[in-house]
Amino acid sequence: MRTIKLVSAVSALVFFSVGGFCVYLNDYLDRTYPAHPAITNKATRKLLRGAALREHIAPDPRIAYMFLLRALEDIYADGELSEDSEAVQEIIARMADAAAQAGERGPAEQMLEDSWSKVEQKKTGESEGWRMQQICRLADVLGPLQTSQGKHSAAISTYGAALRASKAAHELADNSQHEEFLLKQANYVTSLGEAFALSGDYDSAHTLLSSVLVDLNERQQSGKVDKWTCLDVVVMLDLAQVEHKRGDIKQSRQWAEAGLSVTGKWSRVGACDNCQAHLLAHLAKLSESQGDIKGALQYYELGLKHFNDTQTGDLEKLEAATRRLNSQMLQNVDQ
C-alpha cells in the first residue's frame, strides 16, 4: 500500500513538474518570439510556437520549416489573411531562413527575392516602419546566401539596402530599441566590409571595417561583455585578413594579435571561440609565410589545444600542419 502511495505521489509530482515546465515554456515563447497579432487562430499560433521552439531553443531547421508550412496552410485555409499581409510575409521570411539552414539554398533564395520585390514595391505591409524592418529580416538571410554563392555585388546591394532600412526604422522606433538598432547597423557595416573584401575592393573594406571600431572601442572600455564584444573580435579578424590581402603583413599580425587579446580577456563569450580558431590559424600562416617555422608551429599547437577545449577549428588541417612543420624542423636540424 505504501509503495502504491509513493508511486502515485512521484507520478503526481512528475506530472505537475512537466505541466509547469510546459506552461513556462509556452509563456516564454509567446513573450520572446510572439506571433503576429493578426493571427488569432489558436491552432495556428500553437504551430508558430512550435516553429519558434525549433528555431531558437532546440534548433532543427527542417522541423521548423514544417511547422511554418502547416501554419501557412492553416492561414490560407481560413482565408482571413492574404499572401501580401504582414503576418504571412513574416512567416515566409522565417521559412526561407529555415530552408537556407537546411541546405535548400535555391528555394530559400527564390522566396527571399519574391518577398524583397514585394516590400520594395510597397505591395505588402501597412506601415513604413514594418517595411523597413522586413527588409532587414530578409537581408539577414539573403545576404549570407549571396555571399556563399560568390554573388558579392548582390550582397553589397542587399547589405546597403538593409543598412539604410535599419537607419530609417531606427528613426521611427522608441528609445527602448536604440541599442538594438545600433548593434544591427554595426553588423550591417561589418557585413558590407566583408562583401567588399570578397569582391576584391580591399580599400573600401578597410574603410568600412575601421569605422565600426569607433563604437566598439567605446564599449570595450566600459568593461561590459555583450554582443558588441563578439563583433569586436569579428572586425579585428576581418581587418587582419584585409591587411594581409593588401600586403601589409605587419598590420595584419597586429590586428590578429589584438583580436586574440579580446578573446583571451572575455573567455565567457562563447561566440568568440570560432573567431579565436580563425585568428590562431591566420597567425600561424603569417608566421609560416615569413619563414618563422617555430612560431607557426606554436600557433598550430595552440589551435589544437583550442580545438580540444572548445571543439572549434579544423582538426584535420591543424594536425596535418603540425606534422608537416615538425618534420620540416627535423630536416633542418639534420642539415
Tab-separated table of C-alpha atoms in Angstrom:
chain	number	residue	atom	x	y	z
A	1	MET	CA	0.000	0.000	0.000
A	2	ARG	CA	2.803	2.377	0.918
A	3	THR	CA	4.527	1.540	-2.330
A	4	ILE	CA	1.399	2.398	-4.303
A	5	LYS	CA	1.056	5.712	-2.473
A	6	LEU	CA	4.724	6.518	-3.063
A	7	VAL	CA	4.460	5.734	-6.769
A	8	SER	CA	1.286	7.825	-7.006
A	9	ALA	CA	2.962	10.740	-5.240
A	10	VAL	CA	6.003	10.567	-7.509
A	11	SER	CA	3.789	10.329	-10.605
A	12	ALA	CA	1.777	13.358	-9.490
A	13	LEU	CA	4.981	15.282	-8.816
A	14	VAL	CA	6.354	14.443	-12.259
A	15	PHE	CA	3.023	15.304	-13.899
A	16	PHE	CA	2.797	18.724	-12.277
A	17	SER	CA	6.503	19.435	-12.854
A	18	VAL	CA	6.222	18.653	-16.561
A	19	GLY	CA	2.976	20.575	-16.774
A	20	GLY	CA	4.519	23.589	-15.051
A	21	PHE	CA	7.525	23.492	-17.357
A	22	CYS	CA	5.271	23.370	-20.440
A	23	VAL	CA	3.284	26.365	-19.201
A	24	TYR	CA	6.509	28.267	-18.545
A	25	LEU	CA	7.965	27.335	-21.955
A	26	ASN	CA	4.821	28.354	-23.817
A	27	ASP	CA	4.713	31.657	-21.957
A	28	TYR	CA	8.405	32.271	-22.693
A	29	LEU	CA	7.966	31.554	-26.407
A	30	ASP	CA	4.904	33.810	-26.619
A	31	ARG	CA	6.770	36.668	-24.938
A	32	THR	CA	10.112	36.276	-26.689
A	33	TYR	CA	9.003	35.166	-30.168
A	34	PRO	CA	5.393	36.397	-30.429
A	35	ALA	CA	3.180	35.556	-33.384
A	36	HIS	CA	1.843	38.466	-35.400
A	37	PRO	CA	-1.287	39.878	-33.685
A	38	ALA	CA	-3.279	39.435	-36.910
A	39	ILE	CA	-3.030	35.660	-36.410
A	40	THR	CA	-5.819	34.799	-33.974
A	41	ASN	CA	-6.417	31.098	-34.613
A	42	LYS	CA	-5.169	29.182	-31.533
A	43	ALA	CA	-4.077	26.137	-33.535
A	44	THR	CA	-2.060	28.324	-35.919
A	45	ARG	CA	-0.437	30.191	-33.039
A	46	LYS	CA	0.462	26.831	-31.487
A	47	LEU	CA	2.178	25.785	-34.724
A	48	LEU	CA	4.130	29.056	-34.783
A	49	ARG	CA	5.131	28.464	-31.167
A	50	GLY	CA	6.437	25.033	-32.163
A	51	ALA	CA	8.365	26.626	-35.020
A	52	ALA	CA	9.946	29.150	-32.633
A	53	LEU	CA	10.986	26.284	-30.359
A	54	ARG	CA	12.737	24.569	-33.275
A	55	GLU	CA	14.275	27.828	-34.489
A	56	HIS	CA	15.710	29.090	-31.203
A	57	ILE	CA	15.518	26.651	-28.259
A	58	ALA	CA	16.071	23.205	-29.774
A	59	PRO	CA	17.186	24.090	-33.329
A	60	ASP	CA	16.115	21.833	-36.181
A	61	PRO	CA	15.504	23.852	-39.380
A	62	ARG	CA	13.646	21.066	-41.187
A	63	ILE	CA	11.121	20.608	-38.390
A	64	ALA	CA	10.821	24.392	-38.013
A	65	TYR	CA	10.070	24.630	-41.736
A	66	MET	CA	7.302	22.019	-41.448
A	67	PHE	CA	5.701	23.872	-38.520
A	68	LEU	CA	5.767	27.128	-40.500
A	69	LEU	CA	4.391	25.447	-43.626
A	70	ARG	CA	1.486	23.953	-41.662
A	71	ALA	CA	0.788	27.350	-40.087
A	72	LEU	CA	0.770	28.956	-43.533
A	73	GLU	CA	-1.609	26.292	-44.852
A	74	ASP	CA	-3.970	26.986	-41.930
A	75	ILE	CA	-3.876	30.724	-42.606
A	76	TYR	CA	-4.688	30.227	-46.300
A	77	ALA	CA	-7.473	27.786	-45.387
A	78	ASP	CA	-9.017	30.341	-43.023
A	79	GLY	CA	-8.916	32.920	-45.802
A	80	GLU	CA	-8.567	35.846	-43.399
A	81	LEU	CA	-5.061	36.932	-44.429
A	82	SER	CA	-3.671	37.404	-47.918
A	83	GLU	CA	-0.203	36.419	-49.138
A	84	ASP	CA	0.806	40.089	-49.085
A	85	SER	CA	-0.175	40.610	-45.442
A	86	GLU	CA	2.498	41.423	-42.865
A	87	ALA	CA	1.815	38.226	-40.903
A	88	VAL	CA	2.211	35.956	-43.935
A	89	GLN	CA	5.316	37.755	-45.210
A	90	GLU	CA	6.978	37.373	-41.794
A	91	ILE	CA	6.284	33.634	-41.875
A	92	ILE	CA	7.692	33.372	-45.424
A	93	ALA	CA	10.889	35.101	-44.261
A	94	ARG	CA	11.194	32.553	-41.445
A	95	MET	CA	10.552	29.683	-43.867
A	96	ALA	CA	13.305	30.965	-46.143
A	97	ASP	CA	15.691	31.118	-43.192
A	98	ALA	CA	14.835	27.546	-42.179
A	99	ALA	CA	15.214	26.327	-45.770
A	100	ALA	CA	18.614	28.013	-46.087
A	101	GLN	CA	19.820	26.435	-42.828
A	102	ALA	CA	18.599	23.045	-44.036
A	103	GLY	CA	20.721	23.424	-47.180
A	104	GLU	CA	17.853	24.212	-49.560
A	105	ARG	CA	19.501	27.375	-50.868
A	106	GLY	CA	17.692	27.626	-54.202
A	107	PRO	CA	14.130	27.624	-52.790
A	108	ALA	CA	15.230	29.896	-49.944
A	109	GLU	CA	16.707	32.470	-52.308
A	110	GLN	CA	13.601	32.401	-54.503
A	111	MET	CA	11.296	33.028	-51.529
A	112	LEU	CA	13.509	35.857	-50.302
A	113	GLU	CA	13.753	37.563	-53.691
A	114	ASP	CA	9.968	37.363	-54.175
A	115	SER	CA	9.365	38.880	-50.745
A	116	TRP	CA	12.062	41.504	-51.326
A	117	SER	CA	10.364	42.568	-54.546
A	118	LYS	CA	7.001	42.885	-52.799
A	119	VAL	CA	8.324	45.000	-49.950
A	120	GLU	CA	10.366	47.244	-52.262
A	121	GLN	CA	7.307	47.877	-54.428
A	122	LYS	CA	5.235	48.509	-51.283
A	123	LYS	CA	2.845	45.714	-52.203
A	124	THR	CA	2.952	44.413	-48.643
A	125	GLY	CA	2.860	45.964	-45.198
A	126	GLU	CA	0.707	48.809	-43.956
A	127	SER	CA	3.401	50.874	-42.218
A	128	GLU	CA	6.760	52.188	-43.383
A	129	GLY	CA	8.360	51.026	-40.130
A	130	TRP	CA	7.276	47.427	-40.739
A	131	ARG	CA	8.525	47.515	-44.340
A	132	MET	CA	11.944	48.750	-43.207
A	133	GLN	CA	12.208	46.014	-40.587
A	134	GLN	CA	11.057	43.391	-43.115
A	135	ILE	CA	13.895	44.429	-45.439
A	136	CYS	CA	16.281	43.805	-42.544
A	137	ARG	CA	14.717	40.400	-41.807
A	138	LEU	CA	15.077	39.374	-45.443
A	139	ALA	CA	18.633	40.750	-45.747
A	140	ASP	CA	19.744	38.770	-42.682
A	141	VAL	CA	19.122	35.582	-44.672
A	142	LEU	CA	19.590	36.739	-48.279
A	143	GLY	CA	22.959	38.466	-47.705
A	144	PRO	CA	24.790	35.367	-46.394
A	145	LEU	CA	23.219	33.254	-49.156
A	146	GLN	CA	24.509	35.626	-51.832
A	147	THR	CA	27.950	35.778	-50.229
A	148	SER	CA	28.239	31.980	-50.022
A	149	GLN	CA	27.443	31.718	-53.741
A	150	GLY	CA	30.021	34.325	-54.756
A	151	LYS	CA	27.404	36.957	-55.613
A	152	HIS	CA	29.381	39.696	-53.892
A	153	SER	CA	27.937	42.647	-55.827
A	154	ALA	CA	24.421	41.457	-54.998
A	155	ALA	CA	25.412	41.036	-51.331
A	156	ILE	CA	26.799	44.592	-51.262
A	157	SER	CA	23.483	45.865	-52.638
A	158	THR	CA	21.499	43.791	-50.116
A	159	TYR	CA	23.502	44.892	-47.077
A	160	GLY	CA	23.483	48.504	-48.259
A	161	ALA	CA	19.681	48.446	-48.522
A	162	ALA	CA	19.445	46.781	-45.107
A	163	LEU	CA	21.665	49.443	-43.528
A	164	ARG	CA	19.508	52.224	-44.961
A	165	ALA	CA	16.333	50.432	-43.868
A	166	SER	CA	17.685	49.900	-40.358
A	167	LYS	CA	18.501	53.599	-40.011
A	168	ALA	CA	15.024	54.537	-41.246
A	169	ALA	CA	13.358	52.081	-38.843
A	170	HIS	CA	15.564	53.393	-36.038
A	171	GLU	CA	14.197	56.898	-36.539
A	172	LEU	CA	10.639	55.579	-36.222
A	173	ALA	CA	11.290	53.359	-33.182
A	174	ASP	CA	11.135	54.268	-29.496
A	175	ASN	CA	14.188	54.734	-27.272
A	176	SER	CA	13.945	51.238	-25.777
A	177	GLN	CA	15.229	49.797	-29.092
A	178	HIS	CA	18.087	52.285	-29.508
A	179	GLU	CA	20.914	49.901	-28.566
A	180	GLU	CA	19.441	47.071	-30.622
A	181	PHE	CA	19.364	49.214	-33.760
A	182	LEU	CA	22.907	50.497	-33.222
A	183	LEU	CA	24.200	46.940	-32.977
A	184	LYS	CA	22.221	45.899	-36.060
A	185	GLN	CA	23.674	48.799	-38.068
A	186	ALA	CA	27.200	47.951	-36.919
A	187	ASN	CA	26.641	44.375	-38.061
A	188	TYR	CA	25.455	45.567	-41.481
A	189	VAL	CA	28.507	47.818	-41.907
A	190	THR	CA	30.693	44.834	-40.969
A	191	SER	CA	28.897	42.602	-43.479
A	192	LEU	CA	29.308	45.308	-46.132
A	193	GLY	CA	33.034	45.450	-45.396
A	194	GLU	CA	33.308	41.678	-45.705
A	195	ALA	CA	31.380	41.711	-49.015
A	196	PHE	CA	33.669	44.419	-50.417
A	197	ALA	CA	36.713	42.418	-49.312
A	198	LEU	CA	35.412	39.290	-51.043
A	199	SER	CA	34.793	41.338	-54.204
A	200	GLY	CA	38.456	42.444	-54.153
A	201	ASP	CA	37.844	46.060	-53.093
A	202	TYR	CA	40.107	45.963	-50.035
A	203	ASP	CA	40.338	49.740	-49.610
A	204	SER	CA	36.557	50.118	-49.253
A	205	ALA	CA	36.507	47.104	-46.947
A	206	HIS	CA	39.209	48.644	-44.754
A	207	THR	CA	37.349	51.973	-44.539
A	208	LEU	CA	34.055	50.339	-43.543
A	209	LEU	CA	35.534	47.924	-41.017
A	210	SER	CA	37.665	50.624	-39.397
A	211	SER	CA	34.585	52.820	-38.956
A	212	VAL	CA	32.875	50.101	-36.918
A	213	LEU	CA	35.711	50.121	-34.379
A	214	VAL	CA	34.827	53.631	-33.152
A	215	ASP	CA	31.681	52.428	-31.365
A	216	LEU	CA	33.246	49.090	-30.499
A	217	ASN	CA	36.216	50.670	-28.717
A	218	GLU	CA	33.914	52.777	-26.546
A	219	ARG	CA	32.079	49.669	-25.392
A	220	GLN	CA	35.290	47.717	-24.817
A	221	GLN	CA	36.476	50.393	-22.418
A	222	SER	CA	33.236	50.095	-20.440
A	223	GLY	CA	34.203	46.547	-19.435
A	224	LYS	CA	30.772	45.211	-20.391
A	225	VAL	CA	30.636	41.770	-22.003
A	226	ASP	CA	27.857	41.545	-24.602
A	227	LYS	CA	27.190	41.074	-28.311
A	228	TRP	CA	29.338	44.115	-29.099
A	229	THR	CA	32.333	42.223	-27.682
A	230	CYS	CA	31.827	39.380	-30.163
A	231	LEU	CA	31.517	41.852	-33.040
A	232	ASP	CA	34.774	43.485	-31.907
A	233	VAL	CA	36.638	40.216	-32.467
A	234	VAL	CA	34.930	39.626	-35.828
A	235	VAL	CA	36.003	43.073	-37.087
A	236	MET	CA	39.595	42.552	-35.937
A	237	LEU	CA	39.722	39.197	-37.735
A	238	ASP	CA	38.286	40.814	-40.876
A	239	LEU	CA	40.835	43.640	-40.710
A	240	ALA	CA	43.674	41.141	-40.245
A	241	GLN	CA	42.576	39.305	-43.389
A	242	VAL	CA	42.063	42.536	-45.367
A	243	GLU	CA	45.524	43.861	-44.430
A	244	HIS	CA	47.021	40.534	-45.467
A	245	LYS	CA	45.362	40.871	-48.875
A	246	ARG	CA	46.689	44.432	-49.139
A	247	GLY	CA	50.187	43.104	-48.490
A	248	ASP	CA	50.685	44.702	-45.065
A	249	ILE	CA	51.847	41.666	-43.062
A	250	LYS	CA	52.854	43.706	-40.007
A	251	GLN	CA	49.445	45.394	-39.696
A	252	SER	CA	47.702	42.083	-40.333
A	253	ARG	CA	49.599	40.497	-37.449
A	254	GLN	CA	48.772	43.415	-35.154
A	255	TRP	CA	45.049	43.102	-35.824
A	256	ALA	CA	45.109	39.332	-35.315
A	257	GLU	CA	47.012	39.663	-32.032
A	258	ALA	CA	44.594	42.383	-30.896
A	259	GLY	CA	41.686	40.045	-31.646
A	260	LEU	CA	43.311	37.251	-29.653
A	261	SER	CA	43.759	39.570	-26.686
A	262	VAL	CA	39.999	40.246	-26.696
A	263	THR	CA	39.050	36.557	-26.884
A	264	GLY	CA	41.514	35.841	-24.093
A	265	LYS	CA	40.126	38.627	-21.899
A	266	TRP	CA	36.487	37.663	-22.380
A	267	SER	CA	36.624	33.882	-22.042
A	268	ARG	CA	32.928	33.840	-21.108
A	269	VAL	CA	31.924	34.912	-24.615
A	270	GLY	CA	31.370	31.548	-26.296
A	271	ALA	CA	30.698	33.079	-29.714
A	272	CYS	CA	34.337	34.189	-29.806
A	273	ASP	CA	35.588	30.585	-29.896
A	274	ASN	CA	35.191	30.305	-33.658
A	275	CYS	CA	36.953	33.639	-34.245
A	276	GLN	CA	39.785	32.570	-31.949
A	277	ALA	CA	40.299	29.430	-34.048
A	278	HIS	CA	40.478	31.552	-37.218
A	279	LEU	CA	42.837	34.067	-35.587
A	280	LEU	CA	45.254	31.333	-34.481
A	281	ALA	CA	45.205	29.794	-37.965
A	282	HIS	CA	45.782	33.217	-39.535
A	283	LEU	CA	48.770	33.959	-37.275
A	284	ALA	CA	50.214	30.523	-37.996
A	285	LYS	CA	50.003	31.147	-41.751
A	286	LEU	CA	51.577	34.597	-41.390
A	287	SER	CA	54.483	33.150	-39.406
A	288	GLU	CA	54.946	30.349	-41.898
A	289	SER	CA	54.901	32.750	-44.860
A	290	GLN	CA	57.734	34.714	-43.217
A	291	GLY	CA	59.813	31.588	-42.621
A	292	ASP	CA	59.177	31.505	-38.862
A	293	ILE	CA	58.552	27.757	-38.630
A	294	LYS	CA	58.880	27.619	-34.848
A	295	GLY	CA	56.407	30.461	-34.373
A	296	ALA	CA	53.953	28.902	-36.835
A	297	LEU	CA	54.184	25.566	-35.032
A	298	GLN	CA	53.386	27.241	-31.711
A	299	TYR	CA	50.231	28.788	-33.162
A	300	TYR	CA	49.134	25.476	-34.715
A	301	GLU	CA	49.661	23.754	-31.361
A	302	LEU	CA	47.617	26.482	-29.667
A	303	GLY	CA	44.956	25.830	-32.296
A	304	LEU	CA	44.961	22.124	-31.392
A	305	LYS	CA	44.618	22.942	-27.698
A	306	HIS	CA	41.780	25.349	-28.506
A	307	PHE	CA	40.041	22.614	-30.522
A	308	ASN	CA	40.319	20.168	-27.622
A	309	ASP	CA	38.830	22.775	-25.266
A	310	THR	CA	36.028	24.111	-27.494
A	311	GLN	CA	35.642	21.750	-30.500
A	312	THR	CA	36.096	24.725	-32.862
A	313	GLY	CA	38.582	24.804	-35.723
A	314	ASP	CA	39.649	22.388	-38.454
A	315	LEU	CA	41.232	19.434	-36.641
A	316	GLU	CA	42.476	17.673	-39.783
A	317	LYS	CA	44.245	20.764	-41.112
A	318	LEU	CA	45.746	21.558	-37.712
A	319	GLU	CA	47.111	18.037	-37.277
A	320	ALA	CA	48.447	17.941	-40.850
A	321	ALA	CA	50.168	21.333	-40.453
A	322	THR	CA	51.685	20.303	-37.107
A	323	ARG	CA	53.087	17.070	-38.581
A	324	ARG	CA	54.433	18.891	-41.635
A	325	LEU	CA	56.207	21.588	-39.633
A	326	ASN	CA	57.610	19.119	-37.089
A	327	SER	CA	59.023	17.093	-39.995
A	328	GLN	CA	60.454	20.254	-41.565
A	329	MET	CA	62.138	21.254	-38.299
A	330	LEU	CA	63.713	17.789	-38.015
A	331	GLN	CA	65.032	18.060	-41.557
A	332	ASN	CA	66.527	21.460	-40.752
A	333	VAL	CA	68.269	20.017	-37.688
A	334	ASP	CA	69.692	17.112	-39.733
A	335	GLN	CA	71.097	19.544	-42.280
